mmCIF file of C-alpha atoms and ligand atoms in Angstrom:
data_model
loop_
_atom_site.group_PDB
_atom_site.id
_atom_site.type_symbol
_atom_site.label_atom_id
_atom_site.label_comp_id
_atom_site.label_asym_id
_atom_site.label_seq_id
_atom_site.Cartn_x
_atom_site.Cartn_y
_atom_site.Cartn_z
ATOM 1 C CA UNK A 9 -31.572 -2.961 -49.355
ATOM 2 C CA UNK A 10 -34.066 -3.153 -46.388
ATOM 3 C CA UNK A 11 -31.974 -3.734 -43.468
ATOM 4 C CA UNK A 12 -35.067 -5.037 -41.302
ATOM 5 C CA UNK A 13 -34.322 -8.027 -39.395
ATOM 6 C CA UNK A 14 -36.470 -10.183 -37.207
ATOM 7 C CA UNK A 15 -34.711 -11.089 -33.836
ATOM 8 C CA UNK A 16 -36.489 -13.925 -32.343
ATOM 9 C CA UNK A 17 -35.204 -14.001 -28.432
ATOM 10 C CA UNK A 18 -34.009 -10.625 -29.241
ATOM 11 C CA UNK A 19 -34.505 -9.997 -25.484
ATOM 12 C CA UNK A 20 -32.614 -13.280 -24.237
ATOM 13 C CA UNK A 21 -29.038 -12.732 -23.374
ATOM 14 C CA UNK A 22 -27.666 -13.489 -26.597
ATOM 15 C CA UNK A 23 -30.528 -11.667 -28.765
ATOM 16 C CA UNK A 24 -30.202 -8.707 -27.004
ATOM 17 C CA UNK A 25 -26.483 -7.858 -27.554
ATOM 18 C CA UNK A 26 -27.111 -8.625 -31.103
ATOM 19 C CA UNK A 27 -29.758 -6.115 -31.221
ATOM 20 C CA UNK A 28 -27.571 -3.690 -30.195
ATOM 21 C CA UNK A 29 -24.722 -4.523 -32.667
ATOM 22 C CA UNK A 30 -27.699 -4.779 -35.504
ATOM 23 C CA UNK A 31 -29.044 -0.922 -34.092
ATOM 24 C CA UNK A 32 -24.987 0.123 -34.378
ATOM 25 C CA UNK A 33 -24.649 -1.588 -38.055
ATOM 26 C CA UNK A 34 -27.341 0.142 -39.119
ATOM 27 C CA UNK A 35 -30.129 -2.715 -39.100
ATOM 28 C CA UNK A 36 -33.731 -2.018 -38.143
ATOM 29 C CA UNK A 37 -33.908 -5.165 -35.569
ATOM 30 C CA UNK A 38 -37.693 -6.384 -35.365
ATOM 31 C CA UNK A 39 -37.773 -8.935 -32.250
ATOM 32 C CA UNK A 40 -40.191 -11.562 -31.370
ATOM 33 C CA UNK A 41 -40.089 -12.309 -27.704
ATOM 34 C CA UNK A 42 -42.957 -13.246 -24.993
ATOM 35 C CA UNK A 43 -40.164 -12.795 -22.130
ATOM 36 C CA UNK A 44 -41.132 -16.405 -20.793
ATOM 37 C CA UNK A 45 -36.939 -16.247 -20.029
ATOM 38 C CA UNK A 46 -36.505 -12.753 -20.558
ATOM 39 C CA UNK A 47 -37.428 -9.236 -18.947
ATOM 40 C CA UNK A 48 -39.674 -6.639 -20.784
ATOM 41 C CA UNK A 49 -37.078 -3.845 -19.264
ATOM 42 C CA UNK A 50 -34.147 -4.856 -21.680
ATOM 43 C CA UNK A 51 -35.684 -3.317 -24.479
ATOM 44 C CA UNK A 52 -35.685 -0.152 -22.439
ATOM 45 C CA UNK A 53 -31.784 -0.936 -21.892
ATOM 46 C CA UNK A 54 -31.152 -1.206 -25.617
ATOM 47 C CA UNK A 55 -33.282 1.890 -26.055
ATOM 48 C CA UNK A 56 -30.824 3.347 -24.072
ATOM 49 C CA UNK A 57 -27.810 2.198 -25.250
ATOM 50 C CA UNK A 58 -29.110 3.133 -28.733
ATOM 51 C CA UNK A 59 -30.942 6.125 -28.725
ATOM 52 C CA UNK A 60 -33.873 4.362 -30.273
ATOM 53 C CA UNK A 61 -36.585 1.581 -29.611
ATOM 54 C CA UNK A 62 -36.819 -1.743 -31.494
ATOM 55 C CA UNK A 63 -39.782 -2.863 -32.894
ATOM 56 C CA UNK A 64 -41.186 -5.649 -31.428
ATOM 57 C CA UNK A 65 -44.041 -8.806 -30.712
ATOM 58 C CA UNK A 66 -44.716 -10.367 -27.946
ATOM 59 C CA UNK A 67 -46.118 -13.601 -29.080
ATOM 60 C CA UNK A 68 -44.956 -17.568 -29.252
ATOM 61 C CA UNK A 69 -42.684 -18.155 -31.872
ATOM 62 C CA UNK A 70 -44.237 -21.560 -31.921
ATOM 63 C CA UNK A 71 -47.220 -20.408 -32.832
ATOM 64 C CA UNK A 72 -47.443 -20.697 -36.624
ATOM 65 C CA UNK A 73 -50.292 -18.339 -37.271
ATOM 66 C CA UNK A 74 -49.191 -15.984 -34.948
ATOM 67 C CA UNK A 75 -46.120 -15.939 -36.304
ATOM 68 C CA UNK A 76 -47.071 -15.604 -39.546
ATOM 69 C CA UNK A 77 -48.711 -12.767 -39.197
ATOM 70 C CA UNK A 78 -45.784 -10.484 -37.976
ATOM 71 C CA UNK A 79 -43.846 -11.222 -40.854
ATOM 72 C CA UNK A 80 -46.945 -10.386 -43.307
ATOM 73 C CA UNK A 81 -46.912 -7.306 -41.282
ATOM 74 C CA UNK A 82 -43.805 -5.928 -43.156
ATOM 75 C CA UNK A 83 -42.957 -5.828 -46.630
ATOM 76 C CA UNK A 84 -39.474 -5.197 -46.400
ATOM 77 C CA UNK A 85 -37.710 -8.052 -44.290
ATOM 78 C CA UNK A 86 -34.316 -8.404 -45.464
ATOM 79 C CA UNK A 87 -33.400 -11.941 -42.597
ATOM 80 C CA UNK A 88 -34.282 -13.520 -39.756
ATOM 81 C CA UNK A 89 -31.850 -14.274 -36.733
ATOM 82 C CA UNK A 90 -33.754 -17.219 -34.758
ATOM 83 C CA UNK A 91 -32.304 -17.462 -31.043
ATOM 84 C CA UNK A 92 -35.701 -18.125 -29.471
ATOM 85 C CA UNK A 93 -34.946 -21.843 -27.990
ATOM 86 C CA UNK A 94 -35.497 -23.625 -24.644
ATOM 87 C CA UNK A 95 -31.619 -24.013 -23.452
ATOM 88 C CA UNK A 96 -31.002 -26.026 -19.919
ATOM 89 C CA UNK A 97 -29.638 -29.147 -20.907
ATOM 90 C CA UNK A 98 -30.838 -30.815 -17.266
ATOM 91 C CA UNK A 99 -34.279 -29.330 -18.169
ATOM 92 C CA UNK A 100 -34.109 -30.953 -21.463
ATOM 93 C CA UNK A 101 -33.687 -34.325 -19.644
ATOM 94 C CA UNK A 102 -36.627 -34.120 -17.450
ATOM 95 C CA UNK A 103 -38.786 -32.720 -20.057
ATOM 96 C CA UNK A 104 -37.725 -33.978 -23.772
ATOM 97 C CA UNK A 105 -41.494 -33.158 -25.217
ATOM 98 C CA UNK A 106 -40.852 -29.779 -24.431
ATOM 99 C CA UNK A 107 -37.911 -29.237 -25.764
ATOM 100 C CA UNK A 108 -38.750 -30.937 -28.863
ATOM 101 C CA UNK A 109 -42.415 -29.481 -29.438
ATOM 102 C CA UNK A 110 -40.804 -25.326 -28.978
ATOM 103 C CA UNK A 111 -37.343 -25.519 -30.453
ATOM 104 C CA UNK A 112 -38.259 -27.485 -33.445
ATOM 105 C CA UNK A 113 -41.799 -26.213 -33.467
ATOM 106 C CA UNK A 114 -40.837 -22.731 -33.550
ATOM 107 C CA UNK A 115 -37.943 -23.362 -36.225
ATOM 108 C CA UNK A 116 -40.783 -24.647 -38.369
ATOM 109 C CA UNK A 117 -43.293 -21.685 -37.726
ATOM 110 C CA UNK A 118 -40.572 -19.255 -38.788
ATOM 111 C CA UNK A 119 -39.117 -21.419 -41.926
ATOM 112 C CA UNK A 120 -42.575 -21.300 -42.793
ATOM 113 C CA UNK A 121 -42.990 -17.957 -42.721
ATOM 114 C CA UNK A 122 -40.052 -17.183 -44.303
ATOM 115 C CA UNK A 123 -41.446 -19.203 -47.296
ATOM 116 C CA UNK A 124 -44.789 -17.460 -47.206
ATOM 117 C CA UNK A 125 -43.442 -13.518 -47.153
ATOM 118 C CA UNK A 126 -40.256 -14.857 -49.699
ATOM 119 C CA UNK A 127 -37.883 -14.425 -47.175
ATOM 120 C CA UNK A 128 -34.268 -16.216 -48.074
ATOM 121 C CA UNK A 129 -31.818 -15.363 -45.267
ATOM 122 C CA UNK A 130 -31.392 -16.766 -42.038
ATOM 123 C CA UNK A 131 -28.994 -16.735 -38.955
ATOM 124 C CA UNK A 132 -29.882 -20.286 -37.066
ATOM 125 C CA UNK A 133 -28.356 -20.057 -32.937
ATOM 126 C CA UNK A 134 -26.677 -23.788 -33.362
ATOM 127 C CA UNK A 135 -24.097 -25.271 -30.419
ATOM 128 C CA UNK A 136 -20.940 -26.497 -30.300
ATOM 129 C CA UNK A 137 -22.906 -29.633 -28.686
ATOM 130 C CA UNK A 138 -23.374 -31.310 -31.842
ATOM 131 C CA UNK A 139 -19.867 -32.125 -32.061
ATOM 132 C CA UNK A 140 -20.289 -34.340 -28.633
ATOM 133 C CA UNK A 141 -17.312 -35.964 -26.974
ATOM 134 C CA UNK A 142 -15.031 -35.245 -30.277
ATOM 135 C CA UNK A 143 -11.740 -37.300 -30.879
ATOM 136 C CA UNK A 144 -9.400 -34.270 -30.759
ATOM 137 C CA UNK A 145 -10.842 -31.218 -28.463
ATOM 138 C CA UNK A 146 -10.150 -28.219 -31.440
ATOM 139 C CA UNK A 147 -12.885 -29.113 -33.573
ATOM 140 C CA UNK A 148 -13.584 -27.997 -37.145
ATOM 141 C CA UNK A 149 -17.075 -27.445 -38.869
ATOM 142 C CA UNK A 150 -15.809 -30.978 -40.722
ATOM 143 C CA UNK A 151 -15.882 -33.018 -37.407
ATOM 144 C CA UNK A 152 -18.019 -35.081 -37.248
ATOM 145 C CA UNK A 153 -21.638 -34.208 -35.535
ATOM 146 C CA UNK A 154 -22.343 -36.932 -33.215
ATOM 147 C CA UNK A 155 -25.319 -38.421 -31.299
ATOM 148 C CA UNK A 156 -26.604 -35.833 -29.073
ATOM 149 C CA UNK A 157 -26.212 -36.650 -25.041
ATOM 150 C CA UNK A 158 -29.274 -34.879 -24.347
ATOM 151 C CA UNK A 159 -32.338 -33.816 -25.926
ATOM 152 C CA UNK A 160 -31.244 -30.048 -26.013
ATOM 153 C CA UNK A 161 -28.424 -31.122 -28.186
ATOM 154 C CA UNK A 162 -30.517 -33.098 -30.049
ATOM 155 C CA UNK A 163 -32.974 -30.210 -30.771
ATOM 156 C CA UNK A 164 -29.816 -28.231 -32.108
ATOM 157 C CA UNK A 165 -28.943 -31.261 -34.615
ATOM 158 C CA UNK A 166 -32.635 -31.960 -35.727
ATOM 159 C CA UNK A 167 -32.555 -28.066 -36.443
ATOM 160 C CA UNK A 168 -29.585 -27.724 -38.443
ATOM 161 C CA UNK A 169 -31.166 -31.080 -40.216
ATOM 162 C CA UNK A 170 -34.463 -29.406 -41.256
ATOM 163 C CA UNK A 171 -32.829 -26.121 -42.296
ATOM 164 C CA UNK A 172 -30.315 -28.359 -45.405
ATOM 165 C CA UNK A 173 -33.672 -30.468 -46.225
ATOM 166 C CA UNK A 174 -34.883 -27.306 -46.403
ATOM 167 C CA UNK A 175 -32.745 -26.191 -48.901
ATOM 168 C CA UNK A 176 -32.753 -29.623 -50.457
ATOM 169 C CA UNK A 177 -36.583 -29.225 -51.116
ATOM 170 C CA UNK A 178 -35.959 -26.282 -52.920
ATOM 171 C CA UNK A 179 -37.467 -23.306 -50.911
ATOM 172 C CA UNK A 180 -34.572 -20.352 -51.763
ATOM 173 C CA UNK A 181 -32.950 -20.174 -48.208
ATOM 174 C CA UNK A 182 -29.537 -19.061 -47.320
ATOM 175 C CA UNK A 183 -28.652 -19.952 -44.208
ATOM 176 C CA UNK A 184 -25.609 -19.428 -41.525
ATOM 177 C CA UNK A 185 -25.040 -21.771 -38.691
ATOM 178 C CA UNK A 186 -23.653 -20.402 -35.754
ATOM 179 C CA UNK A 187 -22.409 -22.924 -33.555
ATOM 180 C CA UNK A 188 -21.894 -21.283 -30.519
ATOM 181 C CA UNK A 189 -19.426 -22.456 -28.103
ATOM 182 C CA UNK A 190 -19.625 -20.857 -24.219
ATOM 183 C CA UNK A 191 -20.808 -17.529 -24.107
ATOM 184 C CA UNK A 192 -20.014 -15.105 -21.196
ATOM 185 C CA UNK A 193 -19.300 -11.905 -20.292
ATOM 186 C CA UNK A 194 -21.979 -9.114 -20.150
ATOM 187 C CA UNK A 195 -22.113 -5.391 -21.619
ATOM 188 C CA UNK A 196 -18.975 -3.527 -21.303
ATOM 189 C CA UNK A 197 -21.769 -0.951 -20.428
ATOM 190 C CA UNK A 198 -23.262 -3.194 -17.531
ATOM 191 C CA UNK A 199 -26.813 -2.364 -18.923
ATOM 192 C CA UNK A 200 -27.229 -5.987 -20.552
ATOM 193 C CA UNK A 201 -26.131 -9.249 -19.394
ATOM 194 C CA UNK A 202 -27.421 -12.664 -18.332
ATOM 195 C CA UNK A 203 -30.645 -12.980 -16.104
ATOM 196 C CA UNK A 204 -30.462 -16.670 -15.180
ATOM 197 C CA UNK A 205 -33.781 -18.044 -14.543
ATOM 198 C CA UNK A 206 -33.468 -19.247 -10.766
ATOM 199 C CA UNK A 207 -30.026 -21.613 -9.575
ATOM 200 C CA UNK A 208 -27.715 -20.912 -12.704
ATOM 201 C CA UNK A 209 -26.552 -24.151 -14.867
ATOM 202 C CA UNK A 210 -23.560 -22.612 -16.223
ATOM 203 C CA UNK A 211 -20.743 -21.556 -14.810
ATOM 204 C CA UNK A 212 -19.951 -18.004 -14.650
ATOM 205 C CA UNK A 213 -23.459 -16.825 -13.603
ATOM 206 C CA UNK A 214 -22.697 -19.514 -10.711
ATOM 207 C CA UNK A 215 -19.375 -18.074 -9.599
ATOM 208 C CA UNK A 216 -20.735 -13.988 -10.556
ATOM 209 C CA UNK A 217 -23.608 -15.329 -7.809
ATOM 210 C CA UNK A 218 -21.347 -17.286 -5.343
ATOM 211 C CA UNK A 219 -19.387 -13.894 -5.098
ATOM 212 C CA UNK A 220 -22.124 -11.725 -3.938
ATOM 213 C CA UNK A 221 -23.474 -13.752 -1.788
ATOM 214 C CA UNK A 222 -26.588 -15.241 -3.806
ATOM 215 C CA UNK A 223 -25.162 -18.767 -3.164
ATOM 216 C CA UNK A 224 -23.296 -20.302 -0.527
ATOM 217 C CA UNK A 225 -20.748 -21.837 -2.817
ATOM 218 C CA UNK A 226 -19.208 -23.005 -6.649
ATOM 219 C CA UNK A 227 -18.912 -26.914 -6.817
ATOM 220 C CA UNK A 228 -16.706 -27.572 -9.494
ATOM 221 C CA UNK A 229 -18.194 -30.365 -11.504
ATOM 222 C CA UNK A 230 -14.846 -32.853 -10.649
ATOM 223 C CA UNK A 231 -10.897 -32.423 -11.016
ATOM 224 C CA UNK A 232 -10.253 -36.192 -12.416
ATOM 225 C CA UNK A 233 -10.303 -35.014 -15.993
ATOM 226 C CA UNK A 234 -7.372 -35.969 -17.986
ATOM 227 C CA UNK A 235 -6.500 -32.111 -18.485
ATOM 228 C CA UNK A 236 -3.764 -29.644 -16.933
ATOM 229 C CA UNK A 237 -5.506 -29.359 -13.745
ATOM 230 C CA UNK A 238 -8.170 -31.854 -13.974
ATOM 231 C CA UNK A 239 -10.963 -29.816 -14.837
ATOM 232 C CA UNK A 240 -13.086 -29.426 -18.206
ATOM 233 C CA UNK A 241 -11.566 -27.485 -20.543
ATOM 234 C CA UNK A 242 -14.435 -25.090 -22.897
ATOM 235 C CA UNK A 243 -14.124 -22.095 -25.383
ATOM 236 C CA UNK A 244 -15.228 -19.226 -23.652
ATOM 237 C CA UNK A 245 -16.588 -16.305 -25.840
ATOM 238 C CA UNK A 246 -17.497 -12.984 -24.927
ATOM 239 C CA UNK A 247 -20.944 -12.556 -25.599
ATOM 240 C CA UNK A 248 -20.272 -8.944 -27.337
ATOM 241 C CA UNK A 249 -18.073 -10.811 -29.655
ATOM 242 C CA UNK A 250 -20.564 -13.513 -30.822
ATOM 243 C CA UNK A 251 -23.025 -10.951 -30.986
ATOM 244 C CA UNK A 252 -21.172 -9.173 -33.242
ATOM 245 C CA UNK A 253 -20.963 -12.472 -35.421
ATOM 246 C CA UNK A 254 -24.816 -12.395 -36.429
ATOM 247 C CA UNK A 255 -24.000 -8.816 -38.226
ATOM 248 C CA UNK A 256 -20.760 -10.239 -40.450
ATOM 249 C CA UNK A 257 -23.051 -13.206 -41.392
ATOM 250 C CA UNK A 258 -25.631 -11.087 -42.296
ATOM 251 C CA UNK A 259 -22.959 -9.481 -44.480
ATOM 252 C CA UNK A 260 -22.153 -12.662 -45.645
ATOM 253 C CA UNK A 261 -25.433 -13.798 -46.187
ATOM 254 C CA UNK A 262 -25.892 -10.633 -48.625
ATOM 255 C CA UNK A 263 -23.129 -11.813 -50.609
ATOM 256 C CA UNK A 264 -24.476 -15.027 -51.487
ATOM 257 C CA UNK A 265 -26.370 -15.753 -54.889
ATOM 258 C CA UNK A 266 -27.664 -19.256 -54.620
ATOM 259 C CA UNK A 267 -28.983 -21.299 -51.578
ATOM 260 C CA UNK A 268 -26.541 -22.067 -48.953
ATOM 261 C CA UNK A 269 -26.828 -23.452 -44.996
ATOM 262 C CA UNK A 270 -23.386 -23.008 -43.930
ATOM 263 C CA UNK A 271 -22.325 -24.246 -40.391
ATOM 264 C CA UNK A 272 -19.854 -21.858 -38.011
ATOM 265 C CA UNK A 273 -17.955 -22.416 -35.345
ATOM 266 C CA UNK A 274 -17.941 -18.874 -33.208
ATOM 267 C CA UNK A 275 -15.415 -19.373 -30.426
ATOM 268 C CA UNK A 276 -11.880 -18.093 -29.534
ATOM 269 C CA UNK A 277 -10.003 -20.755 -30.622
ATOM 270 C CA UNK A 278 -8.729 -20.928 -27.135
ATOM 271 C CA UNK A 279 -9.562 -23.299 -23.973
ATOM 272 C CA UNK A 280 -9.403 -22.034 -20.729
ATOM 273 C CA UNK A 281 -10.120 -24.751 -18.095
ATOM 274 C CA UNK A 282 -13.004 -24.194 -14.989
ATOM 275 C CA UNK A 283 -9.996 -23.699 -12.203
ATOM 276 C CA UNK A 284 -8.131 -21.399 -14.744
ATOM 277 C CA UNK A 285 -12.035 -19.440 -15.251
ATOM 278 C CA UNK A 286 -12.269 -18.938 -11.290
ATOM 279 C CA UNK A 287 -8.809 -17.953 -10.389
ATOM 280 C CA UNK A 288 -9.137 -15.567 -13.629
ATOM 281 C CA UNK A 289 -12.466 -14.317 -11.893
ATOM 282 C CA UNK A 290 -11.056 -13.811 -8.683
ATOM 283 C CA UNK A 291 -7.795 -11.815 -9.950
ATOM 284 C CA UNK A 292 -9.504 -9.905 -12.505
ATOM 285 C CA UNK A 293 -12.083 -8.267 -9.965
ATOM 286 C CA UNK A 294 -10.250 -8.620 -6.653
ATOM 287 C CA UNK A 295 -12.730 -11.441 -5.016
ATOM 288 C CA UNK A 296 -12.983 -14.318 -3.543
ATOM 289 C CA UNK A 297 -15.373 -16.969 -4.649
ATOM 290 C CA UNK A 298 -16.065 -20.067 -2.185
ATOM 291 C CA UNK A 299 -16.071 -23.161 -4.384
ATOM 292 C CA UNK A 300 -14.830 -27.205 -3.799
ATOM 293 C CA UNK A 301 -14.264 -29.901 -5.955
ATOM 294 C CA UNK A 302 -17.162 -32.186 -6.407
ATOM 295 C CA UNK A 303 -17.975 -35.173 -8.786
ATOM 296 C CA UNK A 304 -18.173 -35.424 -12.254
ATOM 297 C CA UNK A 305 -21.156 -33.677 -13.948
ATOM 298 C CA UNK A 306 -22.958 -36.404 -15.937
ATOM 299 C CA UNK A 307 -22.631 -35.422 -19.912
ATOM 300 C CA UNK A 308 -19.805 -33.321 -19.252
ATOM 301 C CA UNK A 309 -17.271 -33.323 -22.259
ATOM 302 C CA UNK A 310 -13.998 -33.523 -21.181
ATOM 303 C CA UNK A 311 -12.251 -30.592 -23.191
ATOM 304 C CA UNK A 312 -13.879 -28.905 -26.679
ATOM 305 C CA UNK A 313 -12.709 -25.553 -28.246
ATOM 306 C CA UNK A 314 -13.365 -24.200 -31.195
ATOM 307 C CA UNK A 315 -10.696 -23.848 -34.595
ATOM 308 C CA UNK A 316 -12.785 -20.714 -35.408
ATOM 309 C CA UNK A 317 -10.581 -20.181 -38.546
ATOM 310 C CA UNK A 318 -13.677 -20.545 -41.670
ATOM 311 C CA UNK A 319 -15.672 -18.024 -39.286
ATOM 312 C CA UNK A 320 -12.554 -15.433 -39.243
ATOM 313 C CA UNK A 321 -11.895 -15.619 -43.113
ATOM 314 C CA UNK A 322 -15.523 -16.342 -44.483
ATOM 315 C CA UNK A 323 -16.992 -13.884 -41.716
ATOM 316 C CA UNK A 324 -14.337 -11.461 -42.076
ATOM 317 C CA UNK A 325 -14.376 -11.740 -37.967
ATOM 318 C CA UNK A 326 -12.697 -11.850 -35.132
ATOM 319 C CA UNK A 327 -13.095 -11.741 -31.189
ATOM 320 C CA UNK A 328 -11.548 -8.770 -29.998
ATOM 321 C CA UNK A 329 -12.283 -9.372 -25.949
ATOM 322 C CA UNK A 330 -10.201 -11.663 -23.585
ATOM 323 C CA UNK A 331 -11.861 -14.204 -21.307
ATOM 324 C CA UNK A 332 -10.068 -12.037 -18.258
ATOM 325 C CA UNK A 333 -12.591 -8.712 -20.002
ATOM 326 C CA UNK A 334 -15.172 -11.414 -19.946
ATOM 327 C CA UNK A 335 -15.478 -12.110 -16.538
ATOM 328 C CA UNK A 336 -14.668 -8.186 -15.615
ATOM 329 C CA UNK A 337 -17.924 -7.502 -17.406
ATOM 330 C CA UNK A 338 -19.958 -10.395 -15.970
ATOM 331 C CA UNK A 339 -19.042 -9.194 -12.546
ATOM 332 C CA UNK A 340 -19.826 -5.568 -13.218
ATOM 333 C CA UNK A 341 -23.426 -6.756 -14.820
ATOM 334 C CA UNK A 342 -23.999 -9.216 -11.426
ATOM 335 C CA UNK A 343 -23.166 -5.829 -9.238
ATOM 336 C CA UNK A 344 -26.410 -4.122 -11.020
ATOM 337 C CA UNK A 345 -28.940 -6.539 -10.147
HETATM 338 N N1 UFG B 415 -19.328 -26.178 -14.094
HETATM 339 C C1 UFG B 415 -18.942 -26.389 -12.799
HETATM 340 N N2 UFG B 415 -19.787 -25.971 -11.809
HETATM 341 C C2 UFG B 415 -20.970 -25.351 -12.083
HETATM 342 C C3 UFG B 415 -21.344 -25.132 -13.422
HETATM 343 C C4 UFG B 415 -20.493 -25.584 -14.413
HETATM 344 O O1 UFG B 415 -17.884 -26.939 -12.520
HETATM 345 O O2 UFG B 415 -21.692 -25.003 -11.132
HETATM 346 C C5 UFG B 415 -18.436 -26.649 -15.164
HETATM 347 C C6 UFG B 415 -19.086 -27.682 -16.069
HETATM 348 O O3 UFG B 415 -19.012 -28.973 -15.510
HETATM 349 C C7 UFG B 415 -18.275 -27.496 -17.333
HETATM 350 C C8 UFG B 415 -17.942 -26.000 -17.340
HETATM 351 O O4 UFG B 415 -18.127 -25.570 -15.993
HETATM 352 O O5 UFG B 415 -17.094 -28.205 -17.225
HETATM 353 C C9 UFG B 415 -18.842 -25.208 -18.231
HETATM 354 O O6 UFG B 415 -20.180 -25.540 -17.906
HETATM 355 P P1 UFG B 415 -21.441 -24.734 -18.453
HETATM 356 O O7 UFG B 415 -22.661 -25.393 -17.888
HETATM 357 O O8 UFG B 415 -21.254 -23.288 -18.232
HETATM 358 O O9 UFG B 415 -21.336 -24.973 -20.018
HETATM 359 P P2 UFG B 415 -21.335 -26.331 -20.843
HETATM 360 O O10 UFG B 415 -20.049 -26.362 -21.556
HETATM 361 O O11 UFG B 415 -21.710 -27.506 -20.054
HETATM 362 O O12 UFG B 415 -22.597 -26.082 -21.749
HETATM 363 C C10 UFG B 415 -22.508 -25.247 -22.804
HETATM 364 C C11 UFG B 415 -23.875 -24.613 -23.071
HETATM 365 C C12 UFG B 415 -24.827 -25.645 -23.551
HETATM 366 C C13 UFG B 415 -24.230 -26.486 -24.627
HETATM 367 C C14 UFG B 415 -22.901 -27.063 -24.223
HETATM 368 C C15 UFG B 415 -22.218 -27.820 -25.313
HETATM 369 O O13 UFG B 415 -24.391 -23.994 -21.918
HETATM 370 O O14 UFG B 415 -25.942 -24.957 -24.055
HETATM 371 O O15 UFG B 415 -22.049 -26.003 -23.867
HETATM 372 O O16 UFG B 415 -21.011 -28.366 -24.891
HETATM 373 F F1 UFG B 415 -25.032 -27.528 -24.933
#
């Protein structure tokens, strides 16, 4: 079996850890990245955490032709594992065309491709934002998907849409949802990790910052919720462990003899409020970060974590890093930079 794979956003924070897992598995990672939110210099980092070079493009995955024309440049493509997707949900509100036009734009390029070059497998980056506000916070890959409350989201239901039509129409695709849930953490090496594109919309590259100094201080998006403490209550995954996710559905994907698209849920199973994720921080690596409470963050979900059971026994996977490693890692990764 070829074990090429084409990483699009194999330089992004997510993409790159998996290259590294793919590199360690054995896999021949090909990645498609023009850096727009990414830095050439983390290939050299997997080169060094590896001991060898990816292949890659730097083009527009949204650029059909362009596209197409990397995969025609190898015979021997075994999958695709498709991060490469605008992500900022504010950003999404102020500018829904663009959102819309690259993350389903690009989805269609490569599903395109794949039919061109006969190319059946494929790892889809989904979010555990298509479940919305759900009725009970564990949710299962049978809860319902609801109406997306921003055009991110909605970009991650449309896409998970067009891949089943896909397979409805016929094309021979076998295809693994990952629905991500929060992903932090960094490298246990501190040679990869997050670069967040100027202020930071999530929260631990916020508090990693607020701690050394890069911002003045951590509003925590209101303490009115009706959880433990009053915060928001989120799966937190380390990114090491989702990365490692993409390989055992690869495995899976192998395994499979007739068209599938097959939703996941990758979290921990486990939901760790934002007060609990700060004084974790702070014990973990001995420092203080400056935060106060603030208002409510418009389109925040009140408390969502993941039943990650069909992932563990269809996967054959499991997380093996706390949230308290997590943050250990993130803050050794922020120390680098
Ligand atoms: N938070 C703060 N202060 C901050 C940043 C975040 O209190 O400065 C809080 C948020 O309000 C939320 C929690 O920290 O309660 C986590 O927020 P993130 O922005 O880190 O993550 P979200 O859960 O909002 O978003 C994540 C992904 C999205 C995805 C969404 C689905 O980043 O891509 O989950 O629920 F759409």
């Amino acid at each position: 079996m070829s074990k090429k794979i084409i990483v699009t956003g194999g330089a992004g924070y997510i993409g790159s850890h998996t290259v590294v897992e793919l590199m360690h598995a054995g896999y021949e990672p090909v990645i498609i990245d023009d850096f727009r939110n990414s830095k050439p210099w983390i290939i050299d980092r997997i080169g060094e955490l590896t001991g060898k070079y990816p292949l890659g493009h730097s083009i527009d995955c949204a650029d059909e032709k362009e596209v197409l024309s990397v995969f025609r440049n190898y015979t021997d493509i075994f999958g695709v594992i498709h991060f490469a997707a605008y992500k900022a949900v504010g950003e999404s509100v102020q500018k829904p065309t663009m959102y819309y036009q690259n993350n389903i734009g690009s989805l269609c390029a490569i599903l395109n491709a794949m039919k061109e070059t006969k190319i059946s497998n494929l790892v889809f980056s989904s979010s555990c934002t298509v479940y919305g506000e759900p009725s009970t916070p564990a949710v299962t890959e049978n809860t319902p998907i609801q109406k997306a409350n921003s055009p991110y989201g909605d970009t991650k239901i449309i896409c998970e849409r067009i891949i089943e039509n896909v397979k409805i129409s016929g094309q021979p695709i076998q295809a693994a949802l990952l629905r991500y849930f929060n992903p932090i953490g960094a490298h246990p090496s501190g040679k990869l990790g997050e670069l967040p594109n100027g202020i930071p919309n999530n929260l631990v590259p916020y508090i990693t910052q607020t701690a050394a100094g890069i911002r003045e201080q951590l509003v925590v998006n209101g303490n009115d919720y009706t959880t433990s403490d009053g915060t928001n209550i989120r799966d937190y995954i380390h990114v090491v462990d989702l990365a490692k996710a993409h390989v055992k559905a690869l495995e899976w994907l192998q395994n499979q003899n007739k068209p599938v698209c097959e939703p996941f849920n990758l979290g921990t199973g486990k939901g760790t409020s934002v007060l609990e994720i700060i004084h974790s921080f702070e014990e973990v690596n001995q420092v203080k970060v400056n935060y106060k409470i603030g208002p409510r963050r418009e389109g925040d979900v009140e408390q969502i974590f993941a039943n990650p059971t069909k992932a563990e026994k269809m996967l054959n996977w499991k997380c093996d890093y706390s949230v308290a490693d997590a943050l250990k890692h993130s803050w050794n990764w922020e120390k680098t930079l």
